PDB file of C-alpha atoms and ligand atoms in Angstrom:
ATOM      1  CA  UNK A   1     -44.409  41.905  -3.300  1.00 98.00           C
ATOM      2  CA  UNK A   2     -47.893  42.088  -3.917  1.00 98.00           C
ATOM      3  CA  UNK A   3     -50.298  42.956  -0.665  1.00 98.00           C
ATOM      4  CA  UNK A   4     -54.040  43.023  -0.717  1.00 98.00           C
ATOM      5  CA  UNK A   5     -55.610  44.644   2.078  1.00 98.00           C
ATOM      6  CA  UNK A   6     -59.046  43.997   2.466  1.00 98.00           C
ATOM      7  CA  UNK A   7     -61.279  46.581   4.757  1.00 98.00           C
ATOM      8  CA  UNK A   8     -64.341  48.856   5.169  1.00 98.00           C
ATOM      9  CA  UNK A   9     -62.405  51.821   5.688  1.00 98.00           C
ATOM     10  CA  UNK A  10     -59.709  52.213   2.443  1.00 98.00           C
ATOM     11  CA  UNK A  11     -59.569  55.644   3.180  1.00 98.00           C
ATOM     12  CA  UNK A  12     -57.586  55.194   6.597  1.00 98.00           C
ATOM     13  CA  UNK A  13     -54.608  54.209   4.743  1.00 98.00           C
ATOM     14  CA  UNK A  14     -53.932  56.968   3.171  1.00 96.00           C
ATOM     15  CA  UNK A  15     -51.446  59.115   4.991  1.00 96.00           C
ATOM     16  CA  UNK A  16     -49.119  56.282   5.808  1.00 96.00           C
ATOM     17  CA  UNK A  17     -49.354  54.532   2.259  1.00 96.00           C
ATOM     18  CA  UNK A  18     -48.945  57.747   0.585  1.00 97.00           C
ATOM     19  CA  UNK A  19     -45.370  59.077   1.454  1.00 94.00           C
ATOM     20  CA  UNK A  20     -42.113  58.892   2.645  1.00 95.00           C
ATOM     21  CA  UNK A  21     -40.559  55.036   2.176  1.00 96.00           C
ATOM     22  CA  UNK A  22     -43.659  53.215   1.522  1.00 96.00           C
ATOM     23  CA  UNK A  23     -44.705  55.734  -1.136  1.00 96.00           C
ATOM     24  CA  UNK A  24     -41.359  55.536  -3.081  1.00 97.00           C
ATOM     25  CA  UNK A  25     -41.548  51.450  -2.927  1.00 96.00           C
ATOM     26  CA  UNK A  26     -45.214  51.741  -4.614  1.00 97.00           C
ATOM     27  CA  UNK A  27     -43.776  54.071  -7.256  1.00 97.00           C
ATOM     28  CA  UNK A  28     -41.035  52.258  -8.021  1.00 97.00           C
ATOM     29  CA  UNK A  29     -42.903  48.939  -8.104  1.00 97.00           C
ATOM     30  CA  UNK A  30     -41.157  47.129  -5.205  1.00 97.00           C
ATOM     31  CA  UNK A  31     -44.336  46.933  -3.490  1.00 98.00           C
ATOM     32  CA  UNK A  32     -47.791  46.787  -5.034  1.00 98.00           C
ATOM     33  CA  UNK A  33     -50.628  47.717  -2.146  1.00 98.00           C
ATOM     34  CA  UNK A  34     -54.244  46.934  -3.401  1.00 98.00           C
ATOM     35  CA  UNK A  35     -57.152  48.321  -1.033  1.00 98.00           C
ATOM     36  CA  UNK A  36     -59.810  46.496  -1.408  1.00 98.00           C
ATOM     37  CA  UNK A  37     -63.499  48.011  -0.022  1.00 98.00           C
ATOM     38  CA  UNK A  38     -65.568  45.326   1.431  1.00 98.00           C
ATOM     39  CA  UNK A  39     -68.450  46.936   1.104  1.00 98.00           C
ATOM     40  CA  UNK A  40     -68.199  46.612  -2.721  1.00 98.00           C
ATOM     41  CA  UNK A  41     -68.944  42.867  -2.152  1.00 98.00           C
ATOM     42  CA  UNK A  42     -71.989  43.609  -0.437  1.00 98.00           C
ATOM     43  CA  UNK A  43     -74.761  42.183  -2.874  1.00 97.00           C
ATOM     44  CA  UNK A  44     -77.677  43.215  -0.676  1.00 95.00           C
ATOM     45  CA  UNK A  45     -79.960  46.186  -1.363  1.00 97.00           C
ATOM     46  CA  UNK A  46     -78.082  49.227   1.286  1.00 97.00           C
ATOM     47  CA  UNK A  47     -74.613  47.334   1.005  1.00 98.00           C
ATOM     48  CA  UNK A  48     -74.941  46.551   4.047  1.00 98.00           C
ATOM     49  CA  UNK A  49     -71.595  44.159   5.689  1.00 98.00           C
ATOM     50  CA  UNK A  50     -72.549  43.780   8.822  1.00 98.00           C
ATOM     51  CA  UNK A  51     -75.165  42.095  11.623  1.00 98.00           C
ATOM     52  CA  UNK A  52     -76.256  41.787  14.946  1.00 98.00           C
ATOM     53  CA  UNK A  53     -74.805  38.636  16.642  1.00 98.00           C
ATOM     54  CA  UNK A  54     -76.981  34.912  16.734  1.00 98.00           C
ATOM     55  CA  UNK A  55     -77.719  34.410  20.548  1.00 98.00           C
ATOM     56  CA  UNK A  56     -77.075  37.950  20.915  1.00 98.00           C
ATOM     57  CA  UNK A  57     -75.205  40.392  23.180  1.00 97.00           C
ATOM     58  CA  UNK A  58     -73.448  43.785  21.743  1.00 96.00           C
ATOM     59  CA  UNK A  59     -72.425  45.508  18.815  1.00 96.00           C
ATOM     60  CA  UNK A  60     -72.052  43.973  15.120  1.00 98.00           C
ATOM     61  CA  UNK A  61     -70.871  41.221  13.490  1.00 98.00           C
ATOM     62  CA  UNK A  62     -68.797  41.547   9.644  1.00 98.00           C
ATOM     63  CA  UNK A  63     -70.874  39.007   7.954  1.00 98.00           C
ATOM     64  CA  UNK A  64     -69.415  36.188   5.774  1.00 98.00           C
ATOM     65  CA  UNK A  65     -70.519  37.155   2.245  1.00 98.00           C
ATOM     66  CA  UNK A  66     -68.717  40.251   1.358  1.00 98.00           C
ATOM     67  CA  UNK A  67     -65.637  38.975   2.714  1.00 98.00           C
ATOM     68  CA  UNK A  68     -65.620  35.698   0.633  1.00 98.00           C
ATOM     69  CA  UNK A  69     -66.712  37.080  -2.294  1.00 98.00           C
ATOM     70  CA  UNK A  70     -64.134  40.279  -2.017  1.00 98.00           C
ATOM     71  CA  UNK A  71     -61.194  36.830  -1.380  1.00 98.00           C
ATOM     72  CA  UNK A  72     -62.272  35.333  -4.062  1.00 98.00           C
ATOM     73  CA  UNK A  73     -62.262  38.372  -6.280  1.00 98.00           C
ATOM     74  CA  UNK A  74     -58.284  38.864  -5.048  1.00 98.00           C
ATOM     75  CA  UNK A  75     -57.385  35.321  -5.334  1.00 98.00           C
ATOM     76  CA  UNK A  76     -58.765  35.345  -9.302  1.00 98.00           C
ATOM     77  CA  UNK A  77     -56.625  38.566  -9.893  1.00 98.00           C
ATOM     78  CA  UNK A  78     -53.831  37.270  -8.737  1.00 98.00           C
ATOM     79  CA  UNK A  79     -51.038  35.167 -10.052  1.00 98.00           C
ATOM     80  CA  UNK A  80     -50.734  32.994  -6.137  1.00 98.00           C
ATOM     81  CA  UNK A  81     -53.457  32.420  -3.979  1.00 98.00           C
ATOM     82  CA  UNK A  82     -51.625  34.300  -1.060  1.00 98.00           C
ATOM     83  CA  UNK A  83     -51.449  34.127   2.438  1.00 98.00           C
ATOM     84  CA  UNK A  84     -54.446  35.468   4.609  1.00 98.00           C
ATOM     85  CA  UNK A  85     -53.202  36.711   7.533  1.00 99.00           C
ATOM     86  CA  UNK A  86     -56.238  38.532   9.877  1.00 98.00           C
ATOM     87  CA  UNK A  87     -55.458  40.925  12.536  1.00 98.00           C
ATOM     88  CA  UNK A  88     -56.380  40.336  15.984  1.00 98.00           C
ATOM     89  CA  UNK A  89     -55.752  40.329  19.178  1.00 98.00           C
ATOM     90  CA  UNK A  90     -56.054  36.639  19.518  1.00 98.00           C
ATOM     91  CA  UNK A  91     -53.101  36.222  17.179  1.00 98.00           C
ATOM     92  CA  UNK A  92     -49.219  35.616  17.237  1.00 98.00           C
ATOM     93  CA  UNK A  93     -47.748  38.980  18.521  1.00 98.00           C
ATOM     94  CA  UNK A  94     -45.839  40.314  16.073  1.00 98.00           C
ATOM     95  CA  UNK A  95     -41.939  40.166  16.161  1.00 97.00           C
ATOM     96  CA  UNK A  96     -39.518  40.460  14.172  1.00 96.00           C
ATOM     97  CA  UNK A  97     -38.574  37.259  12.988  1.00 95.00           C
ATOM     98  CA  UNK A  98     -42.215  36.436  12.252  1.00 98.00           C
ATOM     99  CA  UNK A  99     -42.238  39.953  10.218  1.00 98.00           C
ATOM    100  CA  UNK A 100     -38.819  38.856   8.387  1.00 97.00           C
ATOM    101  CA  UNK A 101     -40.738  35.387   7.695  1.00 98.00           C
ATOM    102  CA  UNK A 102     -44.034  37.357   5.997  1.00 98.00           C
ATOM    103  CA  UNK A 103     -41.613  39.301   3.854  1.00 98.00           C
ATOM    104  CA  UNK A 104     -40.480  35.962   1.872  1.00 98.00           C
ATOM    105  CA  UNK A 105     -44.455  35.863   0.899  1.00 98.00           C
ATOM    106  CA  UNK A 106     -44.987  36.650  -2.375  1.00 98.00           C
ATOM    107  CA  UNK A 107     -48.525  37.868  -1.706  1.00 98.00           C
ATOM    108  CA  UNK A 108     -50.338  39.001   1.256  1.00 99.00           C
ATOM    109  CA  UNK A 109     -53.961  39.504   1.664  1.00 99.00           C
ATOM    110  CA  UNK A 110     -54.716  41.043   5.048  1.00 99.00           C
ATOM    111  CA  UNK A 111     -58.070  41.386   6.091  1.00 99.00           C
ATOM    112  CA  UNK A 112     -58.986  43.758   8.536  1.00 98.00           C
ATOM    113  CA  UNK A 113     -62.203  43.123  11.322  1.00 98.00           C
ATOM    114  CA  UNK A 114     -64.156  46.466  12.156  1.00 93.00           C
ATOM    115  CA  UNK A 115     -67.240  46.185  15.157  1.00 89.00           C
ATOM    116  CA  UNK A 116     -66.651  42.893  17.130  1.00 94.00           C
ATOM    117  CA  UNK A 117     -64.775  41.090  14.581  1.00 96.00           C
ATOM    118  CA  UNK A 118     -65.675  38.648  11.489  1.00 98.00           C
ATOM    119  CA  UNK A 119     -67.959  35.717  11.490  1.00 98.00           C
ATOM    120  CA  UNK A 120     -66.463  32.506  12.534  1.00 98.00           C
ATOM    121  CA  UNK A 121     -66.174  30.622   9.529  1.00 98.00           C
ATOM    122  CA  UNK A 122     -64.453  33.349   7.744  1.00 98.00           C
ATOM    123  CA  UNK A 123     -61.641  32.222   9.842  1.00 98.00           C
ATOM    124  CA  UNK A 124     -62.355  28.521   9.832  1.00 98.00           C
ATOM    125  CA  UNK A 125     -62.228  28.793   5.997  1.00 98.00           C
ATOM    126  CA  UNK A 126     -60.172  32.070   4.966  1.00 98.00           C
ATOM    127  CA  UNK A 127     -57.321  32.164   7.453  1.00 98.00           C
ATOM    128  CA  UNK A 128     -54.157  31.081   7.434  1.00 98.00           C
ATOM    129  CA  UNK A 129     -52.857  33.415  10.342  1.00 98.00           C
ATOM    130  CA  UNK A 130     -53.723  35.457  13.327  1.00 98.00           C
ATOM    131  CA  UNK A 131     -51.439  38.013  14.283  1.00 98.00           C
ATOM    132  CA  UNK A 132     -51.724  40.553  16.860  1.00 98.00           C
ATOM    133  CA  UNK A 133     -50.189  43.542  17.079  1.00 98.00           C
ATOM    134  CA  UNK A 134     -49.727  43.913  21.179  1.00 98.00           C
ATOM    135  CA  UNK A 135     -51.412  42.806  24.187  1.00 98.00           C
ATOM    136  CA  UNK A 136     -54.625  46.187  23.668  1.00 98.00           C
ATOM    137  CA  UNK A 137     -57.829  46.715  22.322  1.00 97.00           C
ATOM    138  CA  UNK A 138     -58.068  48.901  18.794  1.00 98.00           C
ATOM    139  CA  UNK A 139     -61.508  49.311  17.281  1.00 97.00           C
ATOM    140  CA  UNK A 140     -60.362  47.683  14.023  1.00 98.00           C
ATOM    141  CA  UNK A 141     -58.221  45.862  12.413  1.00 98.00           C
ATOM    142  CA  UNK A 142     -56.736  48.307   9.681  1.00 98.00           C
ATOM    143  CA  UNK A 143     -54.095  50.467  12.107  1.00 98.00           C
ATOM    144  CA  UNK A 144     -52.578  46.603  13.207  1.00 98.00           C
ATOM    145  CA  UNK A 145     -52.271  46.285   9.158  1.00 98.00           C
ATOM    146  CA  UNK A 146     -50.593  49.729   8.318  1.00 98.00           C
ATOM    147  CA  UNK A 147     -47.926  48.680  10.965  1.00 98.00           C
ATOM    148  CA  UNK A 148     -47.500  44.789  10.023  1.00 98.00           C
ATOM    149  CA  UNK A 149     -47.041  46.305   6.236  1.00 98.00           C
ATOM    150  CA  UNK A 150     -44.482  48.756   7.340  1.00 98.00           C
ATOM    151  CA  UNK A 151     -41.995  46.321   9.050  1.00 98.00           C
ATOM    152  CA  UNK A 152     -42.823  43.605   6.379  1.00 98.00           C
ATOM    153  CA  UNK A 153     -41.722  46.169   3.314  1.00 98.00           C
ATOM    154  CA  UNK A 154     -38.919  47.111   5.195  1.00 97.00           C
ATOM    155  CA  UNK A 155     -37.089  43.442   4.280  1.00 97.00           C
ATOM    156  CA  UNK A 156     -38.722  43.640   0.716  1.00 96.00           C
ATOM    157  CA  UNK A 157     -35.326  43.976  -1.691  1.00 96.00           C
ATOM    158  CA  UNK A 158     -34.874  47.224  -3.085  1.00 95.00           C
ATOM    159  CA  UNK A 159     -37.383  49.065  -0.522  1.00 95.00           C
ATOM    160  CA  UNK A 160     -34.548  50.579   1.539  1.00 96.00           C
ATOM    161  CA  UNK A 161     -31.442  51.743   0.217  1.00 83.00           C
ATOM    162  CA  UNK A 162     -28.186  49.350   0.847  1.00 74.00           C
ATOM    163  CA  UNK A 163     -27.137  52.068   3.078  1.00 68.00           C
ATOM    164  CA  UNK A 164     -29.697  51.101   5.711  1.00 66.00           C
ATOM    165  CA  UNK A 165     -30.807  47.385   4.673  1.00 71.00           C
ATOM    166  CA  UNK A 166     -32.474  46.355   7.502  1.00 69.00           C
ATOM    167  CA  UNK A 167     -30.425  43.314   7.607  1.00 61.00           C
ATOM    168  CA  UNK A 168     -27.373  44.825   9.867  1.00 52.00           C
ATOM    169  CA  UNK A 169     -29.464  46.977  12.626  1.00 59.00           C
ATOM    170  CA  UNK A 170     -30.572  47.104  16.241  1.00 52.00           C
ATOM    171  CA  UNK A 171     -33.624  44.449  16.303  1.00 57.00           C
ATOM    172  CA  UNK A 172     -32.437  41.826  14.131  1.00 58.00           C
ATOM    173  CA  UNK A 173     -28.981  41.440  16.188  1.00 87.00           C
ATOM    174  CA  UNK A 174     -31.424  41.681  19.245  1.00 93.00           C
ATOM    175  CA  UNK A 175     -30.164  44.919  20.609  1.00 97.00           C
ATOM    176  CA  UNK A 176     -31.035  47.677  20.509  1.00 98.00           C
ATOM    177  CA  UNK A 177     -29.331  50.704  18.290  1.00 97.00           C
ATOM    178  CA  UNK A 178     -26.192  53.105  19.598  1.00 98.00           C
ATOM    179  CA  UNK A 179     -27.248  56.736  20.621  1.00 98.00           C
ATOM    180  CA  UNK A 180     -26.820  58.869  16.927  1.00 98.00           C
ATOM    181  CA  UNK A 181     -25.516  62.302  16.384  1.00 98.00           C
ATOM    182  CA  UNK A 182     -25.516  64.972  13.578  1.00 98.00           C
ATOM    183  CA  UNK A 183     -23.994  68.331  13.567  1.00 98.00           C
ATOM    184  CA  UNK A 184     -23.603  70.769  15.397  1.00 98.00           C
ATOM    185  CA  UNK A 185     -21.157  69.520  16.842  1.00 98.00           C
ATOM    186  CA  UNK A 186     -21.901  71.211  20.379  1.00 98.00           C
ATOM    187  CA  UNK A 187     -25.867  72.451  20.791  1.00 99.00           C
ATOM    188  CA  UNK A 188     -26.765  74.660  24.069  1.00 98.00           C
ATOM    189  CA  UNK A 189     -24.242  73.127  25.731  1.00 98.00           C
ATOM    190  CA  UNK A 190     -24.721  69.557  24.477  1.00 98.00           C
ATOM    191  CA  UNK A 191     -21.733  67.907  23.221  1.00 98.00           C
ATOM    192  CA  UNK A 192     -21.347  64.965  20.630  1.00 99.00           C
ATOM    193  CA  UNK A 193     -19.397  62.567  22.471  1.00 98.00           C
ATOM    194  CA  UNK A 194     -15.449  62.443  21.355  1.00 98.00           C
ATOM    195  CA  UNK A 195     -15.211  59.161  19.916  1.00 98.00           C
ATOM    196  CA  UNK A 196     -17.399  60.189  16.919  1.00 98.00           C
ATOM    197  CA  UNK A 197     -15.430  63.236  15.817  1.00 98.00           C
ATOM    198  CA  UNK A 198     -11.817  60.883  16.065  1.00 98.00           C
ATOM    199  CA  UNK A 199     -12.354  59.679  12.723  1.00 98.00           C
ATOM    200  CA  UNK A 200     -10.540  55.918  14.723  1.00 98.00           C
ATOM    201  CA  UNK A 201     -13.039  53.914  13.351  1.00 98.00           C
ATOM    202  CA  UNK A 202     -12.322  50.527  15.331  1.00 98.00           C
ATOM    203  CA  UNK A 203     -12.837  53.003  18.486  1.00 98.00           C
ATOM    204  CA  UNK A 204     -16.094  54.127  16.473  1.00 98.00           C
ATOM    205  CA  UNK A 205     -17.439  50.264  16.185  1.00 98.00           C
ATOM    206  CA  UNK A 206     -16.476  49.714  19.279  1.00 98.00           C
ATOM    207  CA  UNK A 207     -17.843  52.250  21.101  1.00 98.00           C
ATOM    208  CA  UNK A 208     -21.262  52.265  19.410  1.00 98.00           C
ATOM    209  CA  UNK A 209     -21.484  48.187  20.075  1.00 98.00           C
ATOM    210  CA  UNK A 210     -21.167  48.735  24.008  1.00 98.00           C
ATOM    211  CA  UNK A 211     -23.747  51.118  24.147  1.00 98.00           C
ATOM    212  CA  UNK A 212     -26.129  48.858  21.983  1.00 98.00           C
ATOM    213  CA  UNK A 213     -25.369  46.355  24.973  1.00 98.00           C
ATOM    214  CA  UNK A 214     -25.575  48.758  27.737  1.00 98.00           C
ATOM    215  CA  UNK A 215     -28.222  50.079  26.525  1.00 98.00           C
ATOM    216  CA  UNK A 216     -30.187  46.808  26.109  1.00 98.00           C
ATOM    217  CA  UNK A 217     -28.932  46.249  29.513  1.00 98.00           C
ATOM    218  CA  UNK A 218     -30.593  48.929  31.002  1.00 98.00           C
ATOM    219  CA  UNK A 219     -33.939  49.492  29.433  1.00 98.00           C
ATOM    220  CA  UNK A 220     -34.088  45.756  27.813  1.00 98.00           C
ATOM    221  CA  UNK A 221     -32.691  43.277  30.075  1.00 97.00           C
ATOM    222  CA  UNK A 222     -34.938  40.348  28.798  1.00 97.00           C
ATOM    223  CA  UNK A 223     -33.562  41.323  25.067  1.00 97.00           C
ATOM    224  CA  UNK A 224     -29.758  40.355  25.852  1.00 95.00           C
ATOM    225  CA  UNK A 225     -30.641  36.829  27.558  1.00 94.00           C
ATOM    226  CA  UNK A 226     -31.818  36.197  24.060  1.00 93.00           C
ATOM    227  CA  UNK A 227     -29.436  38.145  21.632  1.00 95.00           C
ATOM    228  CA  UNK A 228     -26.738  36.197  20.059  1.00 92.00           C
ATOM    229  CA  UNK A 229     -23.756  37.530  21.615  1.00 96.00           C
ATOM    230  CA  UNK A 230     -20.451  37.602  19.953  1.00 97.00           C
ATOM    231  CA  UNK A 231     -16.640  36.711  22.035  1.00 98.00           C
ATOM    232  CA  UNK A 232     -16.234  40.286  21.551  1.00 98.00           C
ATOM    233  CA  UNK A 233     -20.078  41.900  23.027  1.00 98.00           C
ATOM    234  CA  UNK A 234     -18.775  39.217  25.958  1.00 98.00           C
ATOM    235  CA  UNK A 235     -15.560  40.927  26.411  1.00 98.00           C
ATOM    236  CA  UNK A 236     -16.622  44.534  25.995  1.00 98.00           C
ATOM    237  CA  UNK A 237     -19.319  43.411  28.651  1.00 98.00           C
ATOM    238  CA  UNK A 238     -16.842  42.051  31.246  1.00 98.00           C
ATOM    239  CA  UNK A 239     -14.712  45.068  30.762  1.00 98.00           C
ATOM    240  CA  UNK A 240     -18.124  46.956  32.183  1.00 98.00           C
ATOM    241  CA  UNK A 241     -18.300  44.021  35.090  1.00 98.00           C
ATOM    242  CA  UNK A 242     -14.849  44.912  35.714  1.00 98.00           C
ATOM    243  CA  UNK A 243     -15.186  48.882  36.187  1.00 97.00           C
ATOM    244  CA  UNK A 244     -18.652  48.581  38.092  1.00 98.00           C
ATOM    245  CA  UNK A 245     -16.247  46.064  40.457  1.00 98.00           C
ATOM    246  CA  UNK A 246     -14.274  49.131  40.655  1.00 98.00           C
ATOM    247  CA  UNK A 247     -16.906  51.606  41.246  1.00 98.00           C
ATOM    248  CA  UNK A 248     -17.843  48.884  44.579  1.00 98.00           C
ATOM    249  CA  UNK A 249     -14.480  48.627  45.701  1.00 98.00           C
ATOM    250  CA  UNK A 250     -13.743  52.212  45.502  1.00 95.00           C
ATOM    251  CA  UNK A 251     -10.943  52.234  43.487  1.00 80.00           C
TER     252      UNK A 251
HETATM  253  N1  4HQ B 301     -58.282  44.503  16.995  1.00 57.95           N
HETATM  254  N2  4HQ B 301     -53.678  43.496  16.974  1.00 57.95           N
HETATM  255  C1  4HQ B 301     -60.720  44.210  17.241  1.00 57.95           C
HETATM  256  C2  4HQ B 301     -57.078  44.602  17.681  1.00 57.95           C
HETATM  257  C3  4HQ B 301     -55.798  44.084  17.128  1.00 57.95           C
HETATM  258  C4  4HQ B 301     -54.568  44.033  17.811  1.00 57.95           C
HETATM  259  C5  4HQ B 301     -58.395  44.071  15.612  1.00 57.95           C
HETATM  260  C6  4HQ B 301     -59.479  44.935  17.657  1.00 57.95           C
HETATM  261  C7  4HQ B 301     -59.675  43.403  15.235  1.00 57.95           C
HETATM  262  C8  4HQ B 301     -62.074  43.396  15.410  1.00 57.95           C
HETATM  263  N3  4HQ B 301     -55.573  43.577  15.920  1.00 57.95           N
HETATM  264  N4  4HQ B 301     -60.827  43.985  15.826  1.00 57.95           N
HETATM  265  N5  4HQ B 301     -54.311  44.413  19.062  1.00 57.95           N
HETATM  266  O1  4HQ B 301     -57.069  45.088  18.777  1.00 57.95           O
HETATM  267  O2  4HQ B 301     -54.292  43.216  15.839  1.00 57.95           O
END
């Protein structure tokens, strides 16, 4: 997957680009992450990207030249045109079936807004999507992009290992994941619950699956009402019906 990211601050994206799974899926080609400096588009005298506002009011405005001209640069390189997706507030939140639906994308430009955003006909022209990150304020538009290309490369094939494909986990079964434990085996006192250490690994399944629901339950309620429960999460969960029942009765 190819991802252009187009912003005045390329540095930012250095520490998360630059290691752990993201680094290895660059190195091993998986993932190919241009940055792209606006400001090398600028074709006036101090480089200068952006303006103060027509009609007026506060802070700056990214103007339209630089960010055309750095698209258009992109869009030659490249072997698709590519979908623009701009980061804002006023977008889609991002979820993640929208993030499964970006990783089928074969390119990605994402252009990231600094000041009070990007002249309007950037967007009436350039866009193809708005997507927010959450319902708050950032000054800019490139932290939004590190986290929309984390979850994105995530479903890229060959990114993860088969051992955790993000296929099979918490969020895309809409619950969320089963408490984990590594050794030791008891720590100050702590102990790793007796199920794990049975090596009975129906018991296993089973026992990590009703604390996915009970734990959506509790700290997710509005996540169950729209997981796709199985006969046997609807069992499991009237077993718990039944022993609160008993916990009312007193029995
Ligand atoms: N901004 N999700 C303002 C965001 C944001 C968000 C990005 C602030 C764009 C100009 N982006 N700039 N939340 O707050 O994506």
């Amino acid at each position: 997957m190819l991802i252009n990211i187009l912003t005045l601050f390329p540095a930012m994206f250095s520490g998360p680009f630059d290691d752990s799974i993201i680094k290895r899926a660059r190195l091993s080609g998986h993932l190919t992450i241009n940055l792209v400096n606006i400001r090398d588009f600028s074709t006036n005298k101090h480089h200068t990207v952006d303006d103060t506002p027509y009609g007026g009011g506060a802070g700056m405005v990214m103007g339209p030249e630089p960010i055309f001209r750095a698209v258009e640069q992109v869009r030659r390189q490249a072997s698709s045109p590519g979908r623009l997706i701009y980061m804002s507030p006023a977008g889609r939140v991002l979820t993640q079936p929208l993030v499964r639906q970006l990783a089928q994308e074969e390119h990605l430009i994402i252009l990231c807004g600094h000041y009070e955003g990007i002249d309007e006909r950037v967007r009436e022209v350039l866009v193809d999507e708005e997507i927010s990150i959450g319902d708050y304020v950032l000054t800019g538009g490139e932290l939004p992009a590190m986290v929309l290309v984390d979850a994105v490369a995530r479903f890229v094939p060959g990114v993860l290992g088969k051992q955790d494909s993000a296929q099979e986990e918490s969020f895309s079964d809409g619950l969320l994941e089963y408490p984990h434990y590594t050794r030791p085996r008891s720590f100050r006192g702590l102990e790793v619950p007796e199920v794990l250490l049975s090596g009975h690994h129906e018991n296993i399944r089973l026992w990590r699956r009703r604390q996915s629901l009970l734990r959506t339950l509790a700290a997710r309620p509005e996540l169950l009402k729209e997981a796709s429960l199985t006969a046997e999460d609807k069992k499991i969960l009237r077993r718990v019906l039944e022993e609160i029942q008993q916990v009312l009765d007193g029995t």
